Short mmCIF file of C-alpha atoms in Angstrom, two decimals:
data_model
loop_
_atom_site.label_atom_id
_atom_site.label_comp_id
_atom_site.label_asym_id
_atom_site.label_seq_id
_atom_site.Cartn_x
_atom_site.Cartn_y
_atom_site.Cartn_z
CA MET A 271 2.89 37.04 -51.02
CA HIS A 272 4.53 38.72 -48.01
CA HIS A 273 5.90 36.48 -45.32
CA PRO A 274 7.07 38.25 -42.27
CA ILE A 275 8.90 35.45 -40.75
CA ASP A 276 12.24 35.09 -39.20
CA GLU A 277 13.35 31.79 -40.79
CA ARG A 278 16.31 31.60 -38.52
CA GLY A 279 14.19 31.87 -35.49
CA LEU A 280 11.89 29.52 -36.80
CA ARG A 281 14.48 26.80 -37.34
CA GLU A 282 15.89 27.44 -33.95
CA LEU A 283 12.20 26.99 -32.46
CA LEU A 284 11.99 23.74 -34.33
CA VAL A 285 15.30 22.52 -32.92
CA GLU A 286 14.23 23.26 -29.38
CA SER A 287 10.87 21.66 -30.23
CA ASP A 288 12.60 18.53 -31.42
CA ASP A 289 14.62 18.27 -28.18
CA LEU A 290 11.48 18.44 -26.16
CA GLN A 291 9.68 16.07 -28.41
CA SER A 292 12.62 13.60 -28.06
CA ASP A 293 12.11 13.56 -24.35
CA ALA A 294 8.40 13.03 -24.82
CA MET A 295 8.96 10.22 -27.40
CA ARG A 296 11.26 8.44 -24.96
CA SER A 297 8.59 8.75 -22.25
CA ALA A 298 5.90 7.45 -24.66
CA LYS A 299 7.91 4.58 -25.67
CA ARG A 300 8.41 3.45 -22.16
CA ASP A 301 4.74 3.79 -21.61
CA LEU A 302 4.09 1.73 -24.57
CA GLY A 303 6.45 -1.05 -23.42
CA ASP A 304 4.75 -0.96 -20.16
CA TYR A 305 1.39 -1.23 -21.89
CA VAL A 306 2.38 -4.17 -24.02
CA ASP A 307 3.93 -5.92 -20.96
CA ALA A 308 0.64 -5.41 -19.01
CA ALA A 309 -1.44 -6.62 -21.86
CA LEU A 310 0.70 -9.76 -22.47
CA GLU A 311 0.59 -10.36 -18.73
CA ALA A 312 -3.17 -10.05 -18.84
CA ARG A 313 -3.55 -12.44 -21.65
CA SER A 314 -1.30 -15.04 -19.69
CA GLU A 315 -3.06 -14.53 -16.39
CA SER A 316 -6.49 -14.71 -18.01
CA ARG A 317 -5.80 -18.40 -18.32
CA ASP A 318 -5.15 -18.52 -14.62
CA PRO A 319 -8.19 -17.70 -12.65
CA GLY A 320 -6.14 -17.70 -9.55
CA GLY A 321 -3.92 -14.79 -10.91
CA GLN A 322 -4.03 -11.10 -9.86
CA TRP A 323 -5.94 -8.54 -11.94
CA PRO A 324 -4.01 -7.96 -15.09
CA GLY A 325 -2.12 -4.82 -15.56
CA TRP A 326 -1.93 -4.17 -11.76
CA GLY A 327 1.88 -4.75 -11.26
CA ARG A 328 3.30 -3.39 -14.37
CA ALA A 329 0.82 -0.47 -14.66
CA GLY A 330 1.54 0.52 -11.08
CA LEU A 331 5.23 0.51 -11.88
CA ALA A 332 4.68 2.72 -14.69
CA VAL A 333 2.69 5.11 -12.72
CA GLY A 334 5.25 4.99 -10.00
CA LEU A 335 7.91 5.97 -12.71
CA ALA A 336 5.79 8.89 -13.74
CA GLY A 337 5.91 10.12 -10.10
CA ALA A 338 2.60 9.33 -8.63
CA GLY A 339 0.30 6.76 -6.86
CA THR A 340 -1.42 3.59 -7.91
CA LEU A 341 -3.98 2.94 -10.65
CA LEU A 342 -7.28 1.08 -11.00
CA ALA A 343 -6.50 -1.63 -13.46
CA ALA A 344 -9.17 -3.22 -15.64
CA SER A 345 -10.48 -6.53 -14.43
CA PRO A 346 -10.00 -9.58 -16.69
CA ALA A 347 -13.62 -9.21 -17.92
CA PHE A 348 -12.52 -5.79 -19.38
CA ALA A 349 -9.18 -6.86 -20.72
CA ASP A 350 -9.73 -7.42 -24.61
CA THR A 351 -6.45 -7.60 -26.42
CA ALA A 352 -8.25 -8.14 -29.66
CA LEU A 353 -10.09 -5.04 -29.30
CA ASP A 354 -7.02 -3.27 -28.29
CA VAL A 355 -5.17 -4.45 -31.39
CA GLN A 356 -8.07 -3.29 -33.44
CA ALA A 357 -7.92 0.22 -31.99
CA LEU A 358 -4.23 0.37 -32.44
CA GLN A 359 -4.56 -0.76 -36.20
CA THR A 360 -7.41 1.88 -36.89
CA ALA A 361 -5.34 4.52 -35.05
CA ALA A 362 -2.24 3.58 -37.38
CA SER A 363 -4.50 3.78 -40.44
CA LEU A 364 -5.61 7.24 -39.64
CA GLU A 365 -1.90 8.20 -38.89
CA ASN A 366 -0.76 6.75 -42.39
CA LEU A 367 -3.48 8.69 -44.11
CA ALA A 368 -2.40 11.83 -42.36
CA VAL A 369 1.14 11.29 -43.40
CA ALA A 370 0.33 10.68 -46.90
CA THR A 371 -2.01 13.74 -47.01
CA TYR A 372 0.72 16.02 -45.52
CA LYS A 373 3.34 14.63 -47.87
CA THR A 374 1.12 15.39 -50.81
CA ALA A 375 0.32 18.79 -49.68
CA LEU A 376 3.92 19.57 -49.32
CA THR A 377 4.37 19.05 -53.06
CA LEU A 378 1.88 21.89 -53.76
CA PRO A 379 3.49 25.27 -54.51
CA PHE A 380 1.19 27.08 -51.91
CA ILE A 381 2.05 24.52 -49.05
CA GLY A 382 5.58 23.42 -49.77
CA GLY A 383 6.68 25.30 -52.59
CA ALA A 384 7.86 28.81 -53.54
CA ASP A 385 4.54 30.42 -52.93
CA ALA A 386 4.12 28.97 -49.51
CA ASN A 387 3.82 30.70 -46.14
CA GLY A 388 6.98 29.78 -44.24
CA VAL A 389 5.10 29.06 -40.98
CA VAL A 390 2.53 26.74 -42.80
CA LYS A 391 5.25 24.94 -44.68
CA ALA A 392 7.11 24.40 -41.43
CA PHE A 393 4.01 23.32 -39.56
CA ALA A 394 3.18 20.68 -42.34
CA THR A 395 6.44 19.43 -42.34
CA LYS A 396 6.48 19.03 -38.48
CA THR A 397 3.11 17.70 -38.14
CA MET A 398 3.85 15.00 -40.85
CA ALA A 399 6.73 13.92 -38.69
CA GLN A 400 4.57 13.82 -35.54
CA HIS A 401 2.01 11.67 -37.36
CA THR A 402 4.74 9.33 -38.51
CA GLU A 403 5.89 8.89 -34.91
CA HIS A 404 2.36 8.29 -33.81
CA ALA A 405 1.98 5.46 -36.52
CA GLN A 406 5.19 3.95 -35.50
CA ALA A 407 4.12 3.95 -31.82
CA PHE A 408 0.63 2.46 -32.71
CA ASN A 409 2.01 -0.15 -34.92
CA GLY A 410 5.01 -1.00 -32.61
CA ALA A 411 2.39 -1.93 -29.96
CA VAL A 412 0.29 -3.96 -32.47
CA GLN A 413 3.45 -6.02 -33.51
CA LYS A 414 4.41 -6.57 -29.80
CA LEU A 415 0.94 -7.82 -29.18
CA GLY A 416 1.06 -10.34 -32.02
CA GLY A 417 -1.21 -8.42 -34.39
CA LYS A 418 -0.40 -7.53 -37.96
CA VAL A 419 0.97 -3.90 -38.45
CA GLN A 420 -1.23 -1.51 -40.22
CA ASN A 421 0.69 0.14 -43.03
CA ASP A 422 -2.31 1.28 -45.24
CA PRO A 423 -4.15 4.53 -44.80
CA ASN A 424 -7.67 4.42 -43.48
CA ALA A 425 -9.81 3.46 -46.42
CA LYS A 426 -12.85 5.49 -45.43
CA TYR A 427 -11.21 8.79 -45.18
CA ALA A 428 -8.66 7.99 -48.02
CA ALA A 429 -11.78 8.14 -50.18
CA VAL A 430 -12.74 11.42 -48.89
CA VAL A 431 -9.11 12.84 -49.42
CA GLN A 432 -9.13 11.47 -53.04
CA GLN A 433 -12.35 13.22 -53.62
CA ALA A 434 -11.26 16.47 -52.21
CA VAL A 435 -7.82 16.62 -54.03
CA PRO A 436 -9.14 17.65 -57.41
CA THR A 437 -11.14 20.44 -55.99
CA ILE A 438 -8.07 22.16 -54.06
CA LYS A 439 -7.24 25.51 -55.40
CA GLY A 440 -5.36 27.08 -52.61
CA ALA A 441 -3.89 26.75 -49.03
CA GLY A 442 -7.20 27.22 -47.44
CA ASP A 443 -8.56 24.22 -49.09
CA VAL A 444 -5.70 21.96 -47.93
CA VAL A 445 -5.93 23.53 -44.49
CA ALA A 446 -9.66 22.63 -44.30
CA LEU A 447 -8.87 19.01 -45.33
CA ALA A 448 -6.25 18.73 -42.71
CA ILE A 449 -8.65 19.96 -40.06
CA SER A 450 -11.10 17.22 -41.10
CA LEU A 451 -8.41 14.59 -40.61
CA GLU A 452 -6.98 15.99 -37.34
CA ASP A 453 -10.55 16.19 -35.91
CA VAL A 454 -11.37 12.59 -36.86
CA ALA A 455 -8.21 11.39 -35.37
CA ALA A 456 -8.51 13.48 -32.29
CA GLN A 457 -12.07 12.36 -31.77
CA THR A 458 -11.25 8.70 -32.47
CA TYR A 459 -8.48 8.70 -29.74
CA THR A 460 -10.49 10.57 -27.12
CA LYS A 461 -13.37 7.85 -27.54
CA ASN A 462 -10.75 5.09 -27.74
CA VAL A 463 -9.78 6.21 -24.13
CA GLY A 464 -13.03 4.67 -22.88
CA GLN A 465 -12.78 1.49 -25.00
CA VAL A 466 -9.53 -0.02 -24.45
CA SER A 467 -8.56 -2.35 -21.72
CA THR A 468 -5.65 -1.04 -19.71
CA ALA A 469 -4.54 2.09 -17.92
CA GLU A 470 -1.49 2.42 -20.05
CA LEU A 471 -3.43 2.31 -23.44
CA ARG A 472 -5.87 4.81 -22.03
CA GLN A 473 -3.08 7.34 -21.32
CA LEU A 474 -1.44 6.58 -24.69
CA PHE A 475 -4.66 7.31 -26.55
CA ALA A 476 -5.24 10.48 -24.44
CA SER A 477 -1.52 11.46 -24.99
CA VAL A 478 -1.98 11.38 -28.78
CA ALA A 479 -5.46 12.98 -28.80
CA GLY A 480 -4.20 15.94 -27.06
CA VAL A 481 -1.54 16.44 -29.86
CA GLU A 482 -3.99 16.05 -32.70
CA SER A 483 -6.23 18.56 -31.10
CA GLN A 484 -3.49 21.02 -30.91
CA HIS A 485 -3.02 20.64 -34.63
CA LYS A 486 -6.59 21.16 -35.25
CA ALA A 487 -6.58 24.27 -32.93
CA ILE A 488 -3.58 25.90 -35.03
CA LEU A 489 -5.29 24.90 -38.23
CA LEU A 490 -8.58 26.59 -37.36
CA ALA A 491 -6.79 29.56 -36.63
CA VAL A 492 -4.66 29.48 -39.70
CA LYS A 493 -7.79 28.77 -41.89
CA ALA A 494 -9.71 31.81 -40.25
CA LEU A 495 -6.70 34.07 -41.24
CA LEU A 496 -6.50 32.49 -44.89
CA ASP A 497 -10.16 32.88 -45.37
CA GLY A 498 -9.93 36.35 -44.10
CA GLY A 499 -7.32 37.22 -46.67
CA ALA A 500 -4.72 37.83 -44.06
CA PRO A 501 -1.93 35.29 -44.57
CA GLN A 502 0.59 37.73 -43.66
CA LEU A 503 -0.63 37.48 -39.97
CA ILE A 504 0.44 33.87 -39.93
CA ALA A 505 3.84 34.46 -38.55
CA LEU A 506 6.00 33.56 -35.56
CA PRO A 507 5.97 35.61 -33.56
CA PRO A 508 2.53 36.80 -34.73
CA ASP A 509 1.79 40.59 -34.83
CA ALA A 510 -0.86 40.10 -32.08
CA ALA A 511 -2.18 43.69 -32.30
CA LYS A 512 -3.25 43.17 -35.83
CA LEU A 513 -5.01 39.75 -35.15
CA PRO A 514 -8.77 40.09 -35.54
CA ASP A 515 -10.56 39.85 -32.19
CA ALA A 516 -12.27 36.38 -32.87
CA ALA A 517 -8.89 34.94 -33.79
CA GLY A 518 -8.31 34.54 -30.21
CA SER A 519 -11.12 31.84 -29.79
CA VAL A 520 -11.77 30.26 -33.22
CA GLY A 521 -9.17 27.58 -32.40
CA PHE A 522 -11.07 25.92 -29.54
CA PRO A 523 -14.86 25.86 -30.17
CA ASP A 524 -15.80 23.27 -27.69
CA ALA A 525 -15.50 23.38 -23.89
CA PHE A 526 -15.66 19.46 -24.01
CA PHE A 527 -14.02 17.61 -26.97
CA PRO A 528 -16.66 15.92 -28.97
CA THR A 529 -16.54 12.21 -30.00
CA ASP A 530 -19.37 11.99 -32.50
CA LYS A 531 -17.09 11.69 -35.44
CA ALA A 532 -14.99 8.97 -33.97
CA SER A 533 -14.07 6.17 -35.99
CA PRO A 534 -15.36 2.68 -34.88
CA VAL A 535 -12.65 0.55 -33.43
CA GLU A 536 -12.66 -1.97 -36.20
CA GLU A 537 -12.82 0.63 -39.03
CA GLY A 538 -9.06 0.42 -39.79
CA ALA A 539 -8.38 -3.22 -38.43
CA VAL A 540 -6.13 -5.39 -40.54
CA LYS A 541 -8.47 -8.06 -42.07
CA MET B 287 -19.53 46.55 -34.07
CA THR B 288 -17.72 48.24 -36.85
CA ASP B 289 -14.72 46.75 -38.59
CA LYS B 290 -11.54 47.82 -36.83
CA ARG B 291 -9.03 46.68 -39.45
CA PRO B 292 -10.08 47.36 -42.96
CA GLU B 293 -7.19 45.48 -44.44
CA MET B 294 -8.74 42.20 -43.16
CA GLY B 295 -10.54 40.31 -45.84
CA ILE B 296 -13.06 39.00 -43.21
CA THR B 297 -14.91 41.41 -40.96
CA GLU B 298 -14.97 41.10 -37.19
CA ARG B 299 -18.80 40.74 -37.62
CA GLU B 300 -18.15 37.54 -39.69
CA LEU B 301 -15.60 36.20 -37.41
CA ASN B 302 -17.80 36.73 -34.37
CA ALA B 303 -20.66 35.03 -36.24
CA LEU B 304 -18.35 32.11 -36.85
CA THR B 305 -17.44 32.11 -33.11
CA ARG B 306 -21.22 32.03 -32.27
CA ASP B 307 -21.68 29.18 -34.59
CA LEU B 308 -18.87 27.35 -32.83
CA ASP B 309 -20.36 28.15 -29.60
CA ASP B 310 -23.66 26.64 -30.70
CA LEU B 311 -21.76 23.49 -31.62
CA HIS B 312 -20.40 23.43 -28.14
CA GLN B 313 -23.84 23.78 -26.67
CA THR B 314 -24.83 20.70 -28.80
CA THR B 315 -21.96 18.92 -27.52
CA PHE B 316 -22.73 19.70 -23.89
CA PRO B 317 -25.81 17.61 -23.21
CA GLY B 318 -23.76 14.54 -24.05
CA VAL B 319 -21.15 15.48 -21.48
CA ARG B 320 -23.87 16.23 -18.92
CA GLY B 321 -25.24 12.63 -19.43
CA MET B 322 -21.73 11.19 -18.90
CA LEU B 323 -21.33 13.31 -15.69
CA ASP B 324 -24.88 12.28 -14.46
CA GLU B 325 -23.74 8.70 -14.88
CA PHE B 326 -20.41 9.37 -13.24
CA SER B 327 -22.24 11.14 -10.23
CA ALA B 328 -24.49 8.42 -9.76
CA ASN B 329 -21.60 5.89 -9.58
CA LEU B 330 -19.82 8.10 -7.11
CA ALA B 331 -22.93 8.64 -5.09
CA GLY B 332 -23.33 4.89 -5.00
CA LEU B 333 -19.89 4.55 -3.74
CA ALA B 334 -20.22 7.17 -1.07
CA ARG B 335 -23.12 5.32 0.21
CA GLY B 336 -20.94 2.29 0.63
CA ALA B 337 -22.30 0.36 -2.53
CA ALA B 338 -19.76 -2.44 -3.38
CA LYS B 339 -20.26 -2.08 -7.02
CA ASN B 340 -21.49 0.66 -9.42
CA ARG B 341 -24.19 0.20 -11.86
CA ARG B 342 -21.85 -0.68 -14.73
CA GLY B 343 -19.62 -2.77 -12.60
CA PHE B 344 -16.58 -0.83 -13.62
CA LEU B 345 -15.80 1.37 -10.57
CA LEU B 346 -13.87 -0.49 -7.97
CA GLY B 347 -15.01 -0.64 -4.41
CA VAL B 348 -13.39 1.57 -1.67
CA GLY B 349 -10.81 -1.06 -0.87
CA GLY B 350 -9.65 -1.12 -4.41
CA ALA B 351 -9.93 2.59 -5.05
CA THR B 352 -6.68 3.47 -3.41
CA THR B 353 -5.79 7.13 -3.00
CA LEU B 354 -3.48 8.42 -5.56
CA GLY B 355 0.15 9.22 -4.50
CA LEU B 356 0.08 6.65 -1.60
CA VAL B 357 1.56 3.70 -3.42
CA ALA B 358 4.46 4.60 -5.80
CA ALA B 359 4.95 1.33 -7.41
CA CYS B 360 3.72 -2.31 -7.15
CA SER B 361 5.95 -4.79 -8.92
CA SER B 362 4.20 -7.77 -10.58
CA SER B 363 6.53 -10.06 -8.89
CA ASP B 364 5.62 -8.66 -5.35
CA LYS B 365 1.82 -9.22 -5.23
CA GLY B 366 1.80 -9.47 -1.47
CA ALA B 367 3.26 -5.97 -1.22
CA SER B 368 0.72 -4.73 -3.59
CA THR B 369 -2.17 -5.99 -1.48
CA THR B 370 -0.75 -4.70 1.75
CA SER B 371 -0.10 -1.13 0.10
CA THR B 372 -3.65 -1.03 -1.21
CA THR B 373 -5.10 -1.90 2.35
CA ALA B 374 -2.94 0.86 3.68
CA ALA B 375 -4.01 3.34 1.30
CA ALA B 376 -7.73 2.64 1.95
CA SER B 377 -6.98 2.91 5.72
CA THR B 378 -5.03 6.16 5.43
CA ALA B 379 -8.07 7.69 3.38
CA ALA B 380 -10.65 6.68 6.01
CA GLY B 381 -12.54 9.91 7.21
CA ALA B 382 -11.37 11.88 4.35
CA THR B 383 -14.10 13.98 2.55
CA TYR B 384 -12.45 13.38 -0.79
CA GLU B 385 -11.13 9.91 -1.51
CA GLY B 386 -10.47 7.71 -4.46
CA ASP B 387 -11.98 9.09 -7.67
CA LEU B 388 -13.60 11.86 -5.74
CA LYS B 389 -10.27 13.24 -4.64
CA VAL B 390 -9.23 13.40 -8.28
CA VAL B 391 -12.55 15.23 -9.13
CA ALA B 392 -11.99 17.85 -6.28
CA LEU B 393 -8.43 18.34 -7.54
CA ALA B 394 -9.83 18.91 -11.08
CA ALA B 395 -12.24 21.49 -9.85
CA ALA B 396 -9.70 23.17 -7.97
CA LEU B 397 -7.33 23.41 -10.90
CA GLU B 398 -10.17 24.82 -13.05
CA ASN B 399 -10.90 27.46 -10.44
CA LEU B 400 -7.12 28.31 -10.30
CA ALA B 401 -7.24 28.80 -14.09
CA VAL B 402 -10.40 30.93 -13.71
CA THR B 403 -8.79 32.96 -10.95
CA ALA B 404 -5.68 33.50 -13.20
CA TYR B 405 -7.48 34.64 -16.36
CA THR B 406 -9.98 36.73 -14.02
CA GLY B 407 -6.60 38.41 -12.55
CA ALA B 408 -5.25 38.93 -16.13
CA LEU B 409 -8.40 40.80 -17.16
CA ASP B 410 -8.31 42.90 -13.96
CA ALA B 411 -4.74 43.76 -14.54
CA ALA B 412 -5.40 44.50 -18.29
CA GLY B 413 -8.25 46.81 -17.16
CA LYS B 414 -5.86 48.73 -14.97
CA GLY B 415 -3.26 48.91 -17.66
CA THR B 416 -0.77 47.09 -15.67
CA LEU B 417 0.07 44.85 -18.75
CA GLY B 418 0.51 47.65 -21.10
CA THR B 419 -1.41 47.41 -24.36
CA VAL B 420 -3.49 44.13 -24.63
CA PRO B 421 -4.17 42.99 -28.08
CA PRO B 422 -7.86 42.44 -28.70
CA ALA B 423 -7.31 38.83 -29.81
CA VAL B 424 -5.63 38.07 -26.56
CA GLY B 425 -8.49 39.51 -24.61
CA VAL B 426 -10.84 37.34 -26.60
CA PHE B 427 -8.62 34.46 -25.81
CA VAL B 428 -8.71 35.01 -22.14
CA GLN B 429 -12.50 35.50 -21.85
CA THR B 430 -13.19 32.22 -23.90
CA ALA B 431 -10.76 30.20 -22.07
CA MET B 432 -12.02 31.46 -18.81
CA LYS B 433 -15.53 30.65 -19.77
CA GLN B 434 -14.57 27.12 -20.75
CA HIS B 435 -12.50 26.57 -17.41
CA LYS B 436 -15.69 27.65 -15.58
CA ASP B 437 -17.74 24.97 -17.62
CA HIS B 438 -15.16 22.44 -16.58
CA SER B 439 -15.36 23.45 -12.94
CA ASP B 440 -19.14 23.32 -12.96
CA ALA B 441 -19.04 19.77 -14.42
CA TRP B 442 -16.70 18.51 -11.75
CA ASN B 443 -18.49 20.27 -9.03
CA GLY B 444 -21.73 18.76 -10.22
CA VAL B 445 -20.35 15.49 -9.72
CA LEU B 446 -19.26 16.34 -6.22
CA SER B 447 -22.65 17.91 -5.31
CA LYS B 448 -24.49 14.75 -6.68
CA ALA B 449 -22.12 12.45 -4.58
CA GLY B 450 -23.12 14.37 -1.53
CA LYS B 451 -19.69 16.12 -1.09
CA PRO B 452 -19.03 19.89 -0.63
CA THR B 453 -18.35 21.63 -3.93
CA ILE B 454 -14.79 23.16 -4.45
CA THR B 455 -15.62 27.01 -5.13
CA ASP B 456 -12.12 28.21 -5.01
CA ALA B 457 -8.44 26.78 -5.58
CA PRO B 458 -7.31 24.97 -2.32
CA LEU B 459 -4.03 23.89 -3.58
CA SER B 460 -0.61 24.33 -2.19
CA ILE B 461 0.44 25.86 -5.51
CA THR B 462 -2.22 28.55 -5.54
CA ALA B 463 -0.32 31.17 -3.42
CA ASP B 464 2.68 30.98 -5.75
CA GLN B 465 0.58 31.34 -8.88
CA VAL B 466 -1.43 34.30 -7.55
CA LYS B 467 2.01 36.03 -6.48
CA ALA B 468 3.41 35.33 -9.94
CA LEU B 469 0.15 36.89 -11.44
CA GLY B 470 0.51 39.82 -9.25
CA GLU B 471 4.07 40.33 -10.46
CA ALA B 472 3.27 40.17 -14.10
CA LYS B 473 3.87 43.37 -16.14
CA SER B 474 3.24 42.28 -19.63
CA VAL B 475 0.97 40.17 -21.82
CA PRO B 476 3.81 37.62 -22.38
CA ASP B 477 4.30 37.41 -18.54
CA VAL B 478 0.63 36.57 -18.05
CA ALA B 479 0.72 34.15 -21.24
CA LYS B 480 3.73 32.22 -19.75
CA LEU B 481 1.87 31.85 -16.34
CA ALA B 482 -1.39 30.76 -18.23
CA LEU B 483 0.66 28.18 -20.59
CA GLY B 484 2.07 26.68 -17.29
CA LEU B 485 -1.46 26.19 -15.73
CA GLU B 486 -2.85 24.88 -18.98
CA GLN B 487 -0.20 22.36 -19.46
CA ALA B 488 -0.34 21.25 -15.86
CA ALA B 489 -4.19 20.63 -16.34
CA ALA B 490 -3.67 18.86 -19.61
CA GLU B 491 -1.06 16.54 -18.14
CA THR B 492 -3.21 16.08 -14.92
CA TYR B 493 -6.03 14.91 -16.94
CA THR B 494 -3.75 12.60 -19.12
CA PHE B 495 -2.67 11.14 -15.88
CA ALA B 496 -6.30 10.84 -14.62
CA THR B 497 -7.31 8.66 -17.74
CA ALA B 498 -5.15 6.02 -16.47
CA ASN B 499 -5.75 6.46 -12.82
CA VAL B 500 -9.56 7.20 -12.37
CA GLY B 501 -11.60 3.94 -11.99
CA ASP B 502 -15.00 5.07 -13.17
CA ALA B 503 -15.84 4.87 -16.95
CA GLY B 504 -17.61 8.28 -16.77
CA GLY B 505 -14.74 10.00 -14.89
CA ILE B 506 -12.29 8.59 -17.49
CA MET B 507 -14.25 10.01 -20.33
CA THR B 508 -14.80 13.34 -18.69
CA ALA B 509 -11.06 13.71 -18.25
CA ALA B 510 -10.58 12.58 -21.76
CA THR B 511 -12.93 15.11 -23.13
CA ILE B 512 -11.46 18.11 -21.20
CA GLN B 513 -7.72 17.33 -21.78
CA PRO B 514 -7.71 18.08 -25.51
CA VAL B 515 -9.44 21.45 -24.71
CA GLU B 516 -6.55 22.34 -22.37
CA THR B 517 -3.98 21.29 -24.88
CA MET B 518 -5.63 23.40 -27.52
CA HIS B 519 -5.43 26.52 -25.16
CA ALA B 520 -1.73 25.69 -24.65
CA ALA B 521 -1.17 25.65 -28.53
CA ILE B 522 -2.66 28.99 -28.92
CA LEU B 523 -0.61 30.38 -25.93
CA HIS B 524 2.58 28.97 -27.37
CA PHE B 525 1.56 30.76 -30.69
CA ILE B 526 0.85 34.09 -28.83
CA LEU B 527 4.26 33.86 -27.35
CA GLY B 528 6.01 33.25 -30.61
CA GLU B 529 6.87 29.60 -29.69
CA TYR B 530 6.25 26.64 -31.86
CA PRO B 531 2.77 25.76 -31.14
CA VAL B 532 2.78 21.91 -30.98
CA PRO B 533 6.12 21.15 -29.64
CA ASP B 534 5.62 17.57 -28.38
CA SER B 535 4.39 14.63 -30.36
CA PHE B 536 2.90 13.08 -27.06
CA ILE B 537 1.38 14.85 -24.07
CA GLY B 538 3.39 13.66 -21.13
CA VAL B 539 2.45 13.48 -17.34
CA GLU B 540 5.69 14.95 -15.81
CA LYS B 541 3.79 18.24 -15.22
CA ALA B 542 0.70 16.63 -13.83
CA VAL B 543 -0.46 17.97 -10.55
CA LYS B 544 -0.51 15.39 -7.78
CA PRO B 545 -3.62 14.98 -5.59
CA ASP B 546 -1.71 15.71 -2.56
CA VAL B 547 -1.43 19.29 -3.67
CA LEU B 548 -5.18 19.41 -2.88
CA LEU B 549 -5.49 21.22 0.58
CA ALA B 550 -9.11 20.33 1.00
CA LYS B 551 -9.42 16.92 2.71
#
């Protein structure tokens, strides 16, 4: 297999990417901390009918730190810490499954071994690390809210993966499986934005949904090229002149991101 | 269409068919979004008529729906200051055409129009040969992304229209002139791709910010379902530029466009 990839260049890109990611991670952790404080405050103030709407103060501060105005916090009637914990646990279960799946995929010769495309291998490695960070973030919030951390993979989709593994014959099969997992995660978090109780948690789920959808976009493009028998075009930088026309659009099929495959909030909750 | 590149194992016809299938999927998804937007519109229309509460009781009244950017921070230990700031914000917004959630909607429509303008300009420049040879896949990317941004703009304008507000048909933003100037100076596909990437990232982060700052459930979900699409555009643009396509583990808000950038009042 021909791999027209500048390995040194790719490593430099990954280092730059890690620097950017570290900045984003610090921001996300700060937002998570604000969310936890706001949720705990909400729980405390919900016992005090005279108290102000939960989340207003801390959330306003968080938004102020982000550089802009005020926010509209949920009223006590909508603050539901138990539901928030379930959503976070379900999210962690999806992340744990993604990590395990990429880890297994990287043991396969055509993903992480000698036969692998360098870009696909680097992508799988980096994506696994990003899912690890997402799981840590979700579980960190669960723990601070007094819930039990979710260390297990999502049972429903773990069964799907288990069923798919014996049928895997090449990189295209792995990529197809990864697309399914990324899609479910992105759709779940997109839907969670409208289900959780505070502004900070809405922003957190949106923040991660955007990343999972990016994973999906790149995997869709990669799959089209693999299915087309053109793995040599999976390269950084790509030889754009040789890419098939439709490769320019296959990565983002919907003008509005769907949520019909979203996991129910309680699906991955710790019993 | 004939196959342009015989070394490809998949024909352009097959890939185009795949794209059509995906477009069909999009058309299937769109009615759900329309329903969400209709409800959002109804809520905002009720607000515009002075209704104290919306039909789901989620959207705050005008007094609580402070204009973004007017209150930087409200500490939990300073509840009096918070109340004062909220009142001041509502007072400041009095008489404005777009306020509260509607200002975010207008901002979103303007941002989408700016993206359409940028991609239209890119296609024009490509047609004139200003950008050199444009790979066909890049041309398809531009056309598809432009169409999706138009869909987003139409969606947001539908909300404004149903709320009885003027629609935003261009890009009345303080950043527009600089963006158009930069587009005019672009001499290559990477130049345009970098410009587009900046706009996509700004849009994605604005929607991320909006999920935490819009009060209506329908508005929150509309922002939530558009944001991933903009991040997907950004990922493909990173790839085209030869950059790692998913550089961040979390989408931030530092590049979010603030509502005070909107020139339409």
